[in-house]
Amino acid sequence: MNGNHGIQLRDPFAMGPFRIFKRGGKEVDLIPVFLRGKRYIMHWGNAMYHNAVVRMVTPALFVFLSLAAFSLGQQVGNYTSESHPRLTWQECTRSGCTTKSNAAITLDANWRWTHITGNYTNCYTGNTWNTTICTSGTQCASKCAVEGANYSSTYGITTSGNALTLKFVTRGENTNIGSRVYLMESDSKYQMFNPLNKEFTFDVDVSQLPCGLNGALYFVQMDADGGMGKYSGNKAGAKYGTGYCDSQCPRDIKYINGEANSEGWNPSPNDTNAGTGGYGTCCGEMDIWEANSISAAYTPHPCSTSNDGGQQRCTGQECNVPDRYGGLCDPDGCDFNSYRMGDRAYYGKGLTVDTSKKMTVVTQFITDNNSTTGTLVEIRRLYVQDGKVIPNSKVNFPGLFDPVDSITEKFCNDGKKAFNDATSFQKHGGLAHMGRSLAKGHVLVLSIWDDHTANMLWLDSSYPTDADANKPGIARGTCATDSGKPPDVEANSPNAQVIYSNIKFGEIGSTYSGTPISSLKPRFPLVTPLLPVEDLQRPRPPLPKLALQLLSQEPPARRRLSSANVAESVIAAPLSALRALCAP
C-alpha cells in the first residue's frame, strides 16, 4: 500500500534580502514575512515586532546572516507549533480494557511544508525540489526544515475521543489531497505493536469512500523514533512523522535516512505533488485494512531487509524497479479480498457486511504455540455489525482450491497457483517471515489516498484490465475498469472521508462482543438489471441456473432480461430448487 500526496505552498512568500527594522531608536535584524499580500509579524530569533520602519541591509550582511542560519543544521521549523491531536485507544485482556488517554497522532513528513531553516523559501514546491538549495541530499537536509501542521484547516484531519476523521480533499489557501498519520505513544515516539497471538480491532465507516479511494489502516516496521537515533541528519524524528517505509519501497518519500531524496528526482507526469527520487525505503508491511465501500482486503507483505523486515533504504533493483519482483520486498502480498475470492454478495452496501454503516473489524494473529514468540501460522478476520459477529467469507472456487476463510501458508500457495500470480510472497519467507517482522514491533498507519499508478483497480475493479474478467482472481470488485482516475475522483468526490474509531488491541477474544451467526454460504445477486448474457465485459455474478435455462431457449436477440423477469422465472420454480440454488 502506498499513497503519498499532499500540499506544498506554491511561492507564497515574497522574499527579499534581510532588513533592519527600527523600533524605539534601536535597530534589529529581522526576516520579512509577507503571505499573499498580507503583512505578518516580523521576527528574528525570539524577538517580534509590528509596524516597523524598514531599510535595506547590505549584500554582505545578507550573506552572513544566511550562512549563520544554515549552519545551525536545523530540520524542524518554528513557524507553526506542532500539537498532536489526541486519539484514545484501549489495550485489553479477558478481564477488561485499559484506555490509553494520552495517545495521539502525527502527520507524515511527506505532507508537511519543507522550507529553508530560518526563512520562508520553499525547499520543495509542487513536485520539484529547489535545486539552488538542494544541490545534494545531505546539503538539502542540513538547510531545510519540516514544519508543524495545522491538522484540521490544512489537512482535514480531526479527532474526537477515540474517533479519527480523515477527509479526502481539503480546500483553503491551498488544496490538500489525502493524508497519512501515525499513532503515537509519546510526543517523540510511535506506538509499537506486536500482534502475534493477539487481535487488533477497530470500527470504521467507509460509506463515503467511492470507487478509486482507499481508506487504509496497516502496520509497517518503522523505527519507533522515526530514524532519529540512527541517522544524524534527522533532527525531526517521529514527532514530525519521519521514517516511513513499506513493502512497495516507495521512492516518492522526500526524506530518507536523514537525507533529502532530491538527487535523481523526477517529477511525476500525472501528480502535481509527487515524484520519485534515486532512493526508496523498504520494510515489512501488514495491511490490516485496505478498503472503500465496494471492496476490502487484508494482506501480509514480507520483506528481506535488515532486522527481519526493518526499514532499509534501497536503490535501483532493490526497490523492485524495473523488475517488480526482483527487489527487497513482496509488493503483491497474499491478499484476502472476499469479492476476488468468489463471494460477490458478502461485502458492500446492503450486503452481509453492509458498508452503508459503521462496522467493527477484527483481525487475529494465530501462532503455532499460542504465544507472542511463536511462528505465525494464520491470520483470521471477522466483523461485528448490529450486534452480530459475522464470520469471514469463504473462498468460492470449487475444485480450484479449498473453501477456507483465513490466510494460511496453504491458502497463499493455493491462491498463487489458482490465480497464476507471482510467488513473491513465498520468495520473501511467507507467513513465517511476516510473523518475525511483526514480532520486532510495528507502527500503526491510518490513511486515505487515491492511486496515480493503477487507479485503485487492483482493489475494487478487474485487474489487470486487459485480462479476462471471468478468470478466477481477476475480478476484485464491481467498479468499472475506467474508474478511479485521480482527477475524476478528486473533482467528483471531494467530500469523501473515512472515520476510524474505537481501536482496541489485546488477547484474542477480548476486544469485541456480539451474537455469533452461523457460517455463511457464498451468495450471489439474482441478476444485474438489463444484463446482456452474452456481453460480460466486466465481472458479474452468474445468473441462477433456472434463469439461464430459460434464456437459452430464447433467440439471442431477446437475451436481455430485467431483474423482474428473472424474479418471475424463479418464483415459478419449485421451492426446493430455489433453496438449492440461492440459499444464503
Coordinates of C-alpha atoms in Angstrom, one line a residue:
M1 CA 0.0 0.0 0.0
N2 CA 1.4 3.3 -1.0
G3 CA 0.0 6.8 -1.3
N4 CA 2.0 9.9 -0.9
H5 CA 0.2 13.1 -1.8
G6 CA -0.3 16.4 0.0
I7 CA 0.3 20.1 -0.4
Q8 CA 3.2 22.4 -0.8
L9 CA 2.9 26.2 -0.6
R10 CA 3.5 27.5 -4.1
D11 CA 5.8 30.5 -3.7
P12 CA 3.6 32.2 -1.1
F13 CA 6.2 34.4 0.3
A14 CA 7.8 37.4 -1.4
M15 CA 11.3 37.0 -0.1
G16 CA 13.8 39.9 -0.4
P17 CA 17.1 40.4 1.5
F18 CA 17.1 40.7 5.3
R19 CA 16.0 44.1 6.5
I20 CA 16.7 46.1 9.6
F21 CA 13.7 47.4 11.5
K22 CA 13.9 50.4 13.8
R23 CA 11.8 50.4 16.9
G24 CA 12.3 52.9 19.7
G25 CA 15.6 54.1 18.3
K26 CA 17.1 50.5 18.3
E27 CA 17.9 48.6 15.1
V28 CA 17.4 44.9 14.9
D29 CA 17.8 42.3 12.2
L30 CA 14.6 40.7 11.1
I31 CA 13.1 38.4 8.4
P32 CA 10.3 39.8 6.3
V33 CA 7.0 37.9 6.3
F34 CA 4.5 38.7 3.5
L35 CA 1.9 36.0 2.8
R36 CA -0.1 36.5 -0.3
G37 CA -0.2 40.3 0.1
K38 CA -0.9 40.1 3.9
R39 CA 1.5 41.6 6.4
Y40 CA 2.5 39.4 9.3
I41 CA 4.7 39.8 12.4
M42 CA 8.3 40.4 11.6
H43 CA 10.8 38.4 13.7
W44 CA 14.4 37.4 14.2
G45 CA 15.2 34.8 16.8
N46 CA 12.8 35.3 19.7
A47 CA 12.1 39.0 19.1
M48 CA 8.9 40.1 17.4
Y49 CA 7.9 43.5 16.0
H50 CA 4.9 45.1 14.4
N51 CA 4.6 48.0 12.0
A52 CA 8.4 48.6 11.9
V53 CA 10.3 51.1 9.7
V54 CA 12.2 49.3 7.0
R55 CA 15.6 49.9 5.5
M56 CA 17.7 47.5 3.3
V57 CA 20.8 45.7 4.6
T58 CA 23.9 45.3 2.6
P59 CA 24.5 42.2 0.5
A60 CA 27.5 41.2 2.6
L61 CA 25.3 41.3 5.8
F62 CA 22.6 39.3 3.9
V63 CA 25.1 36.6 3.0
F64 CA 26.5 36.4 6.5
L65 CA 23.1 36.1 8.1
S66 CA 22.1 33.4 5.6
L67 CA 25.1 31.3 6.3
A68 CA 24.6 31.7 10.0
A69 CA 21.1 30.4 9.7
F70 CA 22.2 27.4 7.6
S71 CA 25.0 26.5 9.8
L72 CA 22.5 25.5 12.6
G73 CA 21.6 22.4 10.6
Q74 CA 18.1 22.8 11.9
Q75 CA 15.5 20.4 10.5
V76 CA 12.4 21.5 12.5
G77 CA 10.6 24.7 11.6
N78 CA 9.3 27.1 14.2
Y79 CA 6.6 29.0 12.3
T80 CA 3.8 26.6 13.3
S81 CA 3.8 24.8 16.6
E82 CA 3.4 21.0 16.3
S83 CA 0.5 19.9 18.5
H84 CA -0.5 16.3 18.1
P85 CA -4.3 15.7 18.1
R86 CA -5.3 13.2 20.9
L87 CA -6.7 9.8 19.9
T88 CA -7.5 7.4 22.7
W89 CA -7.4 3.6 22.2
Q90 CA -7.7 0.6 24.5
E91 CA -5.5 -2.3 25.5
C92 CA -7.5 -5.4 26.5
T93 CA -7.3 -8.6 28.4
R94 CA -10.1 -11.0 29.1
S95 CA -10.7 -9.2 32.4
G96 CA -11.2 -5.8 30.8
C97 CA -9.7 -2.9 28.8
T98 CA -7.5 0.0 29.8
T99 CA -7.8 3.3 28.0
K100 CA -4.7 5.0 26.7
S101 CA -5.9 8.5 27.2
N102 CA -2.7 10.3 26.3
A103 CA -2.2 8.7 22.9
A104 CA -2.1 11.0 19.8
I105 CA -1.4 11.0 16.1
T106 CA 1.2 12.8 14.0
L107 CA 1.1 13.7 10.3
D108 CA 3.6 12.1 7.9
A109 CA 6.6 14.3 7.0
N110 CA 5.8 14.0 3.3
W111 CA 2.7 16.1 3.7
R112 CA 4.4 18.9 5.6
W113 CA 5.8 22.2 4.4
T114 CA 9.5 22.0 4.0
H115 CA 11.5 25.3 3.7
I116 CA 14.9 26.8 4.3
T117 CA 15.7 26.9 8.0
G118 CA 15.2 30.4 9.3
N119 CA 13.1 31.7 6.4
Y120 CA 10.1 31.0 4.2
T121 CA 11.7 30.0 1.0
N122 CA 10.4 26.6 -0.2
C123 CA 12.8 23.7 -0.4
Y124 CA 10.1 21.8 -2.3
T125 CA 7.4 23.3 -4.4
G126 CA 4.7 21.3 -6.2
N127 CA 6.6 18.2 -7.3
T128 CA 10.1 19.6 -7.6
W129 CA 13.0 20.4 -5.3
N130 CA 14.7 23.8 -5.1
T131 CA 17.9 22.8 -6.8
T132 CA 19.6 26.1 -5.8
I133 CA 19.4 25.0 -2.2
C134 CA 19.3 21.2 -2.7
T135 CA 22.5 20.6 -4.6
S136 CA 22.8 17.2 -2.7
G137 CA 20.7 15.1 -0.4
T138 CA 22.9 15.9 2.7
Q139 CA 23.2 19.6 1.9
C140 CA 19.4 19.8 1.4
A141 CA 18.7 18.1 4.7
S142 CA 21.1 20.4 6.5
K143 CA 19.5 23.5 5.1
C144 CA 15.8 22.6 5.1
A145 CA 13.2 22.1 7.9
V146 CA 9.9 20.4 8.1
E147 CA 7.1 22.5 9.7
G148 CA 4.4 21.9 12.2
A149 CA 0.9 21.1 10.9
N150 CA -2.5 22.8 11.1
Y151 CA -4.3 19.4 11.2
S152 CA -7.9 20.5 10.7
S153 CA -7.8 23.6 8.5
T154 CA -5.0 22.5 6.2
Y155 CA -5.2 18.7 6.1
G156 CA -8.8 17.9 7.0
I157 CA -7.7 15.7 10.0
T158 CA -9.8 15.8 13.2
T159 CA -10.1 13.7 16.3
S160 CA -12.8 13.4 18.9
G161 CA -12.2 11.0 21.8
N162 CA -11.5 7.6 20.2
A163 CA -12.5 8.7 16.6
L164 CA -10.3 9.9 13.8
T165 CA -11.8 11.5 10.6
L166 CA -9.6 11.9 7.5
K167 CA -11.1 14.0 4.8
F168 CA -10.0 13.4 1.2
V169 CA -9.9 16.9 -0.2
T170 CA -9.4 20.0 2.0
R171 CA -9.5 23.4 0.4
G172 CA -8.1 26.5 1.9
E173 CA -5.4 28.9 0.5
N174 CA -4.1 25.6 -1.0
T175 CA -5.7 22.3 -1.7
N176 CA -4.6 19.2 0.2
I177 CA -5.3 15.7 -1.2
G178 CA -5.4 12.7 1.3
S179 CA -3.3 12.2 4.4
R180 CA -1.3 9.6 6.4
V181 CA -0.9 9.7 10.1
Y182 CA 0.7 7.5 12.8
L183 CA -0.4 6.6 16.3
M184 CA 2.0 8.0 19.0
E185 CA 3.0 6.6 22.3
S186 CA 4.5 9.9 23.4
D187 CA 5.4 13.2 21.8
S188 CA 8.5 11.7 20.2
K189 CA 7.8 8.0 19.9
Y190 CA 5.5 6.0 17.8
Q191 CA 3.3 3.4 19.5
M192 CA 4.7 -0.1 18.7
F193 CA 2.6 -3.2 18.3
N194 CA 3.5 -6.9 18.3
P195 CA 0.2 -8.5 17.3
L196 CA 1.4 -12.2 17.5
N197 CA -1.2 -14.2 19.4
K198 CA -3.2 -11.0 19.8
E199 CA -6.1 -9.4 18.0
F200 CA -6.4 -5.9 16.6
T201 CA -9.9 -4.4 16.4
F202 CA -11.3 -1.1 15.2
D203 CA -14.5 0.5 14.0
V204 CA -14.7 2.1 10.5
D205 CA -17.1 4.0 8.4
V206 CA -16.3 3.6 4.7
S207 CA -19.8 4.7 3.5
Q208 CA -18.4 7.8 1.9
L209 CA -15.5 6.1 0.0
P210 CA -16.4 5.5 -3.6
C211 CA -14.5 3.7 -6.4
G212 CA -10.9 4.8 -6.6
L213 CA -10.4 5.7 -3.0
N214 CA -8.7 3.7 -0.2
G215 CA -9.1 4.1 3.5
A216 CA -6.1 2.1 4.7
L217 CA -5.2 1.0 8.2
Y218 CA -2.0 -1.0 8.4
F219 CA 1.2 -1.9 10.2
V220 CA 4.8 -1.2 9.0
Q221 CA 8.1 -1.9 10.6
M222 CA 9.2 1.7 11.0
D223 CA 11.7 2.7 13.8
A224 CA 9.9 3.9 16.9
D225 CA 11.7 7.2 16.8
G226 CA 11.3 7.7 13.1
G227 CA 15.0 7.0 12.5
M228 CA 16.2 9.9 14.6
G229 CA 18.6 7.8 16.6
K230 CA 20.2 6.0 13.6
Y231 CA 20.6 9.0 11.3
S232 CA 22.3 12.1 12.5
G233 CA 20.8 14.2 9.7
N234 CA 17.3 13.5 11.0
K235 CA 16.5 16.1 13.7
A236 CA 12.8 15.9 13.3
G237 CA 12.0 12.3 14.2
A238 CA 8.7 10.7 15.0
K239 CA 7.3 13.9 16.3
Y240 CA 7.2 15.2 12.7
G241 CA 6.3 11.9 11.1
T242 CA 9.6 10.9 9.6
G243 CA 10.9 7.4 8.8
Y244 CA 8.1 6.0 6.7
C245 CA 8.6 2.8 4.7
D246 CA 6.5 0.0 3.3
S247 CA 6.7 -3.1 1.0
Q248 CA 6.4 -1.1 -2.2
C249 CA 9.8 0.5 -1.4
P250 CA 8.3 3.9 -2.2
R251 CA 10.6 6.4 -3.9
D252 CA 8.4 9.4 -3.5
I253 CA 9.4 9.9 0.1
K254 CA 11.1 13.3 0.4
Y255 CA 13.5 12.5 3.3
I256 CA 15.1 9.0 3.8
N257 CA 17.7 8.1 6.4
G258 CA 18.2 11.8 7.4
E259 CA 18.8 12.9 3.8
A260 CA 16.7 14.6 1.2
N261 CA 15.7 12.3 -1.6
S262 CA 16.4 15.1 -4.1
E263 CA 19.2 13.5 -6.1
G264 CA 17.9 11.9 -9.3
W265 CA 14.4 13.3 -8.5
N266 CA 11.9 13.1 -11.4
P267 CA 8.5 15.0 -11.0
S268 CA 5.5 12.7 -11.6
P269 CA 3.9 13.2 -15.0
N270 CA 0.4 12.8 -13.6
D271 CA 0.6 14.0 -10.0
T272 CA 1.4 17.7 -9.3
N273 CA 2.5 17.0 -5.8
A274 CA 4.8 13.9 -6.2
G275 CA 7.8 12.5 -7.9
T276 CA 10.4 9.8 -7.5
G277 CA 14.0 10.1 -6.2
G278 CA 17.0 8.0 -6.5
Y279 CA 16.2 6.1 -3.3
G280 CA 13.3 4.2 -1.9
T281 CA 12.6 3.0 1.6
C282 CA 11.5 -0.6 2.3
C283 CA 10.1 -2.5 5.2
G284 CA 7.7 -5.3 6.1
E285 CA 4.0 -4.3 5.9
M286 CA 0.8 -5.9 7.3
D287 CA -2.2 -4.4 5.6
I288 CA -5.0 -4.9 8.2
W289 CA -7.5 -2.9 6.1
E290 CA -7.4 -1.6 2.6
A291 CA -11.0 -0.7 1.6
N292 CA -13.7 1.5 0.3
S293 CA -17.5 1.0 0.2
I294 CA -17.1 -1.5 -2.7
S295 CA -14.2 -3.8 -1.8
A296 CA -11.9 -4.7 1.1
A297 CA -8.7 -6.7 1.5
Y298 CA -6.2 -7.7 4.2
T299 CA -2.7 -8.6 3.1
P300 CA 0.7 -9.6 4.6
H301 CA 3.8 -8.3 2.7
P302 CA 7.1 -9.7 4.0
C303 CA 10.5 -8.1 3.2
S304 CA 14.0 -9.4 3.0
T305 CA 15.5 -6.3 4.6
S306 CA 17.7 -6.0 7.7
N307 CA 16.2 -6.9 11.0
D308 CA 13.6 -9.4 9.5
G309 CA 11.9 -6.7 7.6
G310 CA 13.1 -3.5 9.2
Q311 CA 13.4 -0.1 7.4
Q312 CA 16.2 -0.1 4.8
R313 CA 17.0 2.4 2.1
C314 CA 17.1 0.9 -1.4
T315 CA 18.3 1.9 -4.8
G316 CA 17.8 0.6 -8.3
Q317 CA 16.6 -3.0 -8.5
E318 CA 16.5 -3.3 -4.7
C319 CA 13.4 -1.0 -5.0
N320 CA 11.6 -3.5 -7.3
V321 CA 12.5 -1.4 -10.4
P322 CA 12.5 -2.3 -13.2
D323 CA 11.6 -6.0 -12.2
R324 CA 8.6 -5.7 -9.8
Y325 CA 9.6 -9.0 -8.2
G326 CA 13.3 -8.7 -8.1
G327 CA 13.7 -6.4 -5.1
L328 CA 13.9 -6.5 -1.3
C329 CA 10.1 -6.8 -0.7
D330 CA 7.0 -8.6 -1.7
P331 CA 4.8 -5.9 -3.4
D332 CA 1.7 -8.1 -4.1
G333 CA 1.4 -9.8 -0.7
C334 CA -1.1 -12.7 -0.1
D335 CA -4.4 -10.9 -0.1
F336 CA -7.9 -12.0 1.0
N337 CA -10.5 -9.9 -0.8
S338 CA -13.9 -11.5 -0.5
Y339 CA -15.0 -10.5 -4.0
R340 CA -11.8 -11.7 -5.5
M341 CA -12.2 -15.0 -3.6
G342 CA -15.5 -15.6 -5.3
D343 CA -18.2 -14.3 -2.9
R344 CA -19.8 -11.5 -4.8
A345 CA -22.5 -10.7 -2.2
Y346 CA -20.6 -10.5 1.1
Y347 CA -19.2 -7.0 1.3
G348 CA -20.8 -3.8 0.0
K349 CA -23.8 -1.6 0.6
G350 CA -26.8 -3.6 1.7
L351 CA -24.8 -6.9 1.7
T352 CA -23.8 -9.2 4.5
V353 CA -21.2 -6.7 5.7
D354 CA -23.1 -3.6 5.0
T355 CA -20.8 -0.7 4.0
S356 CA -23.5 1.9 4.2
K357 CA -23.0 1.9 8.0
K358 CA -20.2 1.6 10.6
M359 CA -18.7 -1.8 11.2
T360 CA -16.2 -3.4 13.6
V361 CA -13.2 -5.2 12.0
V362 CA -11.4 -7.8 14.0
T363 CA -8.0 -9.3 12.9
Q364 CA -6.4 -12.2 14.8
F365 CA -2.8 -13.4 14.5
I366 CA -2.5 -17.1 15.4
T367 CA 0.8 -18.6 16.2
D368 CA 1.8 -22.3 16.3
N369 CA 2.2 -22.4 20.1
N370 CA -0.3 -19.7 21.1
S371 CA 2.4 -17.3 22.3
T372 CA 3.7 -13.9 21.3
T373 CA 7.0 -15.6 20.4
G374 CA 5.6 -18.4 18.2
T375 CA 5.6 -18.8 14.5
L376 CA 2.7 -17.0 12.7
V377 CA 0.5 -19.7 11.0
E378 CA -2.8 -18.0 10.4
I379 CA -4.4 -14.5 10.1
R380 CA -8.2 -14.6 10.8
R381 CA -10.8 -12.0 10.0
L382 CA -14.3 -11.4 11.4
Y383 CA -16.8 -8.5 11.6
V384 CA -19.3 -7.2 14.1
Q385 CA -22.3 -5.2 12.9
D386 CA -25.6 -4.5 14.5
G387 CA -24.6 -6.7 17.5
K388 CA -23.9 -9.7 15.3
V389 CA -20.5 -11.4 14.9
I390 CA -20.1 -12.2 11.2
P391 CA -17.6 -14.8 10.1
N392 CA -15.3 -14.0 7.2
S393 CA -16.5 -15.2 3.7
K394 CA -15.1 -18.4 2.3
V395 CA -13.2 -19.0 -0.9
N396 CA -15.8 -19.9 -3.6
F397 CA -13.9 -21.6 -6.4
P398 CA -15.0 -25.3 -6.1
G399 CA -12.3 -27.6 -7.4
L400 CA -9.8 -24.9 -7.7
F401 CA -8.8 -24.5 -4.0
D402 CA -10.3 -25.2 -0.6
P403 CA -13.2 -23.1 0.7
V404 CA -11.2 -21.5 3.6
D405 CA -11.9 -18.2 5.3
S406 CA -8.5 -17.1 6.6
I407 CA -4.9 -16.5 5.4
T408 CA -2.6 -19.5 6.0
E409 CA 0.5 -20.7 4.1
K410 CA -1.6 -23.3 2.2
F411 CA -4.2 -20.6 1.3
C412 CA -1.4 -18.4 -0.1
N413 CA 0.2 -21.3 -2.0
D414 CA -3.1 -22.4 -3.5
G415 CA -4.2 -18.9 -4.3
K416 CA -1.0 -18.0 -6.2
K417 CA -1.3 -21.2 -8.2
A418 CA -5.0 -20.9 -8.9
F419 CA -4.7 -17.2 -10.0
N420 CA -1.3 -17.7 -11.7
D421 CA 0.1 -14.9 -9.6
A422 CA 3.8 -14.4 -9.0
T423 CA 5.2 -16.2 -5.9
S424 CA 7.0 -13.2 -4.5
F425 CA 5.3 -13.8 -1.1
Q426 CA 6.9 -17.2 -0.8
K427 CA 10.2 -15.9 -2.1
H428 CA 10.4 -13.5 0.9
G429 CA 9.6 -16.1 3.5
G430 CA 5.8 -16.2 3.5
L431 CA 3.7 -16.0 6.6
A432 CA 6.5 -17.1 9.0
H433 CA 8.8 -14.3 7.9
M434 CA 5.9 -11.9 8.2
G435 CA 5.5 -13.1 11.8
R436 CA 9.1 -12.4 12.6
S437 CA 8.7 -8.9 11.3
L438 CA 5.7 -8.3 13.4
A439 CA 7.5 -9.6 16.5
K440 CA 10.0 -6.8 16.1
G441 CA 7.3 -4.2 16.6
H442 CA 5.2 -2.3 14.0
V443 CA 3.9 1.2 13.8
L444 CA 0.1 1.8 13.1
V445 CA -0.6 3.8 10.0
L446 CA -4.1 5.3 9.2
S447 CA -4.6 7.0 5.8
I448 CA -6.9 8.0 2.9
W449 CA -5.5 8.1 -0.6
D450 CA -6.1 7.9 -4.3
D451 CA -3.9 6.0 -6.8
H452 CA -1.9 7.7 -9.5
T453 CA -0.4 4.4 -10.6
A454 CA -3.3 2.0 -11.1
N455 CA -6.4 4.0 -10.2
M456 CA -7.1 1.5 -7.3
L457 CA -8.4 -1.0 -9.8
W458 CA -6.3 -3.7 -8.0
L459 CA -8.7 -3.2 -5.1
D460 CA -12.2 -2.6 -6.5
S461 CA -12.3 -3.5 -10.2
S462 CA -11.0 -6.0 -12.7
Y463 CA -7.2 -6.1 -12.8
P464 CA -5.2 -6.3 -14.9
T465 CA -7.7 -4.5 -17.1
D466 CA -6.7 -6.5 -20.3
A467 CA -7.3 -9.9 -18.6
D468 CA -10.5 -11.9 -18.9
A469 CA -12.7 -10.7 -16.0
N470 CA -14.3 -14.2 -15.8
K471 CA -10.9 -15.8 -15.0
P472 CA -10.6 -16.5 -11.2
G473 CA -8.7 -13.8 -9.4
I474 CA -9.1 -11.0 -11.9
A475 CA -12.3 -9.5 -10.6
R476 CA -11.8 -7.7 -7.3
G477 CA -14.9 -5.5 -7.2
T478 CA -17.8 -4.0 -9.2
C479 CA -16.1 -0.7 -10.2
A480 CA -15.7 0.0 -13.9
T481 CA -12.2 -0.5 -15.3
D482 CA -12.1 3.1 -16.4
S483 CA -12.9 4.4 -12.9
G484 CA -10.6 5.6 -10.1
K485 CA -8.7 8.2 -12.1
P486 CA -7.4 10.7 -9.5
P487 CA -8.5 13.8 -11.4
D488 CA -12.0 12.4 -11.6
V489 CA -12.2 11.2 -8.0
E490 CA -10.8 14.5 -6.7
A491 CA -13.3 16.5 -8.8
N492 CA -16.4 14.3 -8.2
S493 CA -15.8 13.1 -4.6
P494 CA -14.1 16.0 -2.8
N495 CA -16.2 15.4 0.3
A496 CA -15.2 11.7 0.7
Q497 CA -13.9 10.7 4.1
V498 CA -13.1 7.8 6.3
I499 CA -13.7 7.6 10.1
Y500 CA -11.7 5.2 12.2
S501 CA -12.7 4.8 15.8
N502 CA -12.7 2.5 18.9
I503 CA -9.2 1.0 18.4
K504 CA -8.6 -2.0 20.6
F505 CA -5.6 -4.4 21.0
G506 CA -5.2 -7.4 23.2
E507 CA -5.7 -11.0 24.0
I508 CA -7.7 -13.0 21.4
G509 CA -11.4 -12.7 22.2
S510 CA -11.1 -9.7 24.5
T511 CA -11.7 -6.8 22.1
Y512 CA -15.2 -7.4 20.8
S513 CA -18.6 -8.9 21.7
G514 CA -21.8 -9.9 19.9
T515 CA -24.0 -12.7 18.9
P516 CA -22.3 -15.2 16.6
I517 CA -24.2 -16.1 13.4
S518 CA -23.8 -19.3 11.5
S519 CA -21.2 -19.8 8.8
L520 CA -22.3 -18.3 5.5
K521 CA -22.6 -20.0 2.2
P522 CA -21.4 -17.8 -0.7
R523 CA -24.3 -15.8 -2.1
F524 CA -24.9 -14.1 -5.4
P525 CA -27.4 -11.4 -6.5
L526 CA -30.0 -12.8 -8.9
V527 CA -29.0 -10.6 -11.8
T528 CA -27.8 -7.2 -12.7
P529 CA -30.7 -5.2 -14.3
L530 CA -30.7 -5.2 -18.1
L531 CA -27.6 -7.5 -18.2
P532 CA -26.9 -9.0 -21.7
V533 CA -26.0 -12.6 -21.0
E534 CA -23.6 -12.7 -24.0
D535 CA -21.9 -9.4 -23.0
L536 CA -19.9 -10.0 -19.8
Q537 CA -17.3 -7.3 -20.2
R538 CA -17.0 -6.6 -16.5
P539 CA -17.1 -9.2 -13.7
R540 CA -20.7 -10.0 -12.7
P541 CA -22.2 -12.8 -10.6
P542 CA -23.7 -15.7 -12.5
L543 CA -27.5 -15.9 -13.1
P544 CA -29.4 -18.7 -11.3
K545 CA -29.3 -21.9 -13.4
L546 CA -33.1 -21.8 -13.9
A547 CA -33.0 -18.3 -15.4
L548 CA -30.1 -19.4 -17.7
Q549 CA -32.0 -22.4 -18.8
L550 CA -35.0 -20.2 -19.7
L551 CA -32.7 -17.7 -21.5
S552 CA -31.0 -20.5 -23.5
Q553 CA -34.4 -21.2 -25.1
E554 CA -34.9 -17.7 -26.3
P555 CA -33.4 -16.3 -29.5
P556 CA -30.2 -14.4 -29.0
A557 CA -31.8 -11.1 -29.9
R558 CA -34.2 -11.5 -26.9
R559 CA -31.5 -12.4 -24.3
R560 CA -31.8 -9.1 -22.4
L561 CA -33.6 -9.6 -19.2
S562 CA -34.6 -7.3 -16.3
S563 CA -34.3 -8.4 -12.7
A564 CA -38.1 -8.5 -12.6
N565 CA -38.2 -11.0 -15.5
V566 CA -35.7 -13.2 -13.7
A567 CA -37.6 -12.9 -10.4
E568 CA -40.8 -14.1 -12.2
S569 CA -39.0 -17.1 -13.7
V570 CA -37.5 -18.0 -10.3
I571 CA -40.8 -17.6 -8.5
A572 CA -42.4 -20.1 -10.8
A573 CA -39.7 -22.7 -10.0
P574 CA -40.1 -25.4 -7.3
L575 CA -39.2 -24.1 -3.8
S576 CA -36.8 -27.0 -3.3
A577 CA -34.9 -25.9 -6.4
L578 CA -34.7 -22.3 -5.2
R579 CA -33.4 -23.3 -1.9
A580 CA -30.6 -25.3 -3.6
L581 CA -29.7 -22.5 -6.0
C582 CA -30.0 -19.4 -3.9
A583 CA -29.6 -20.4 -0.2
P584 CA -27.9 -17.8 2.0

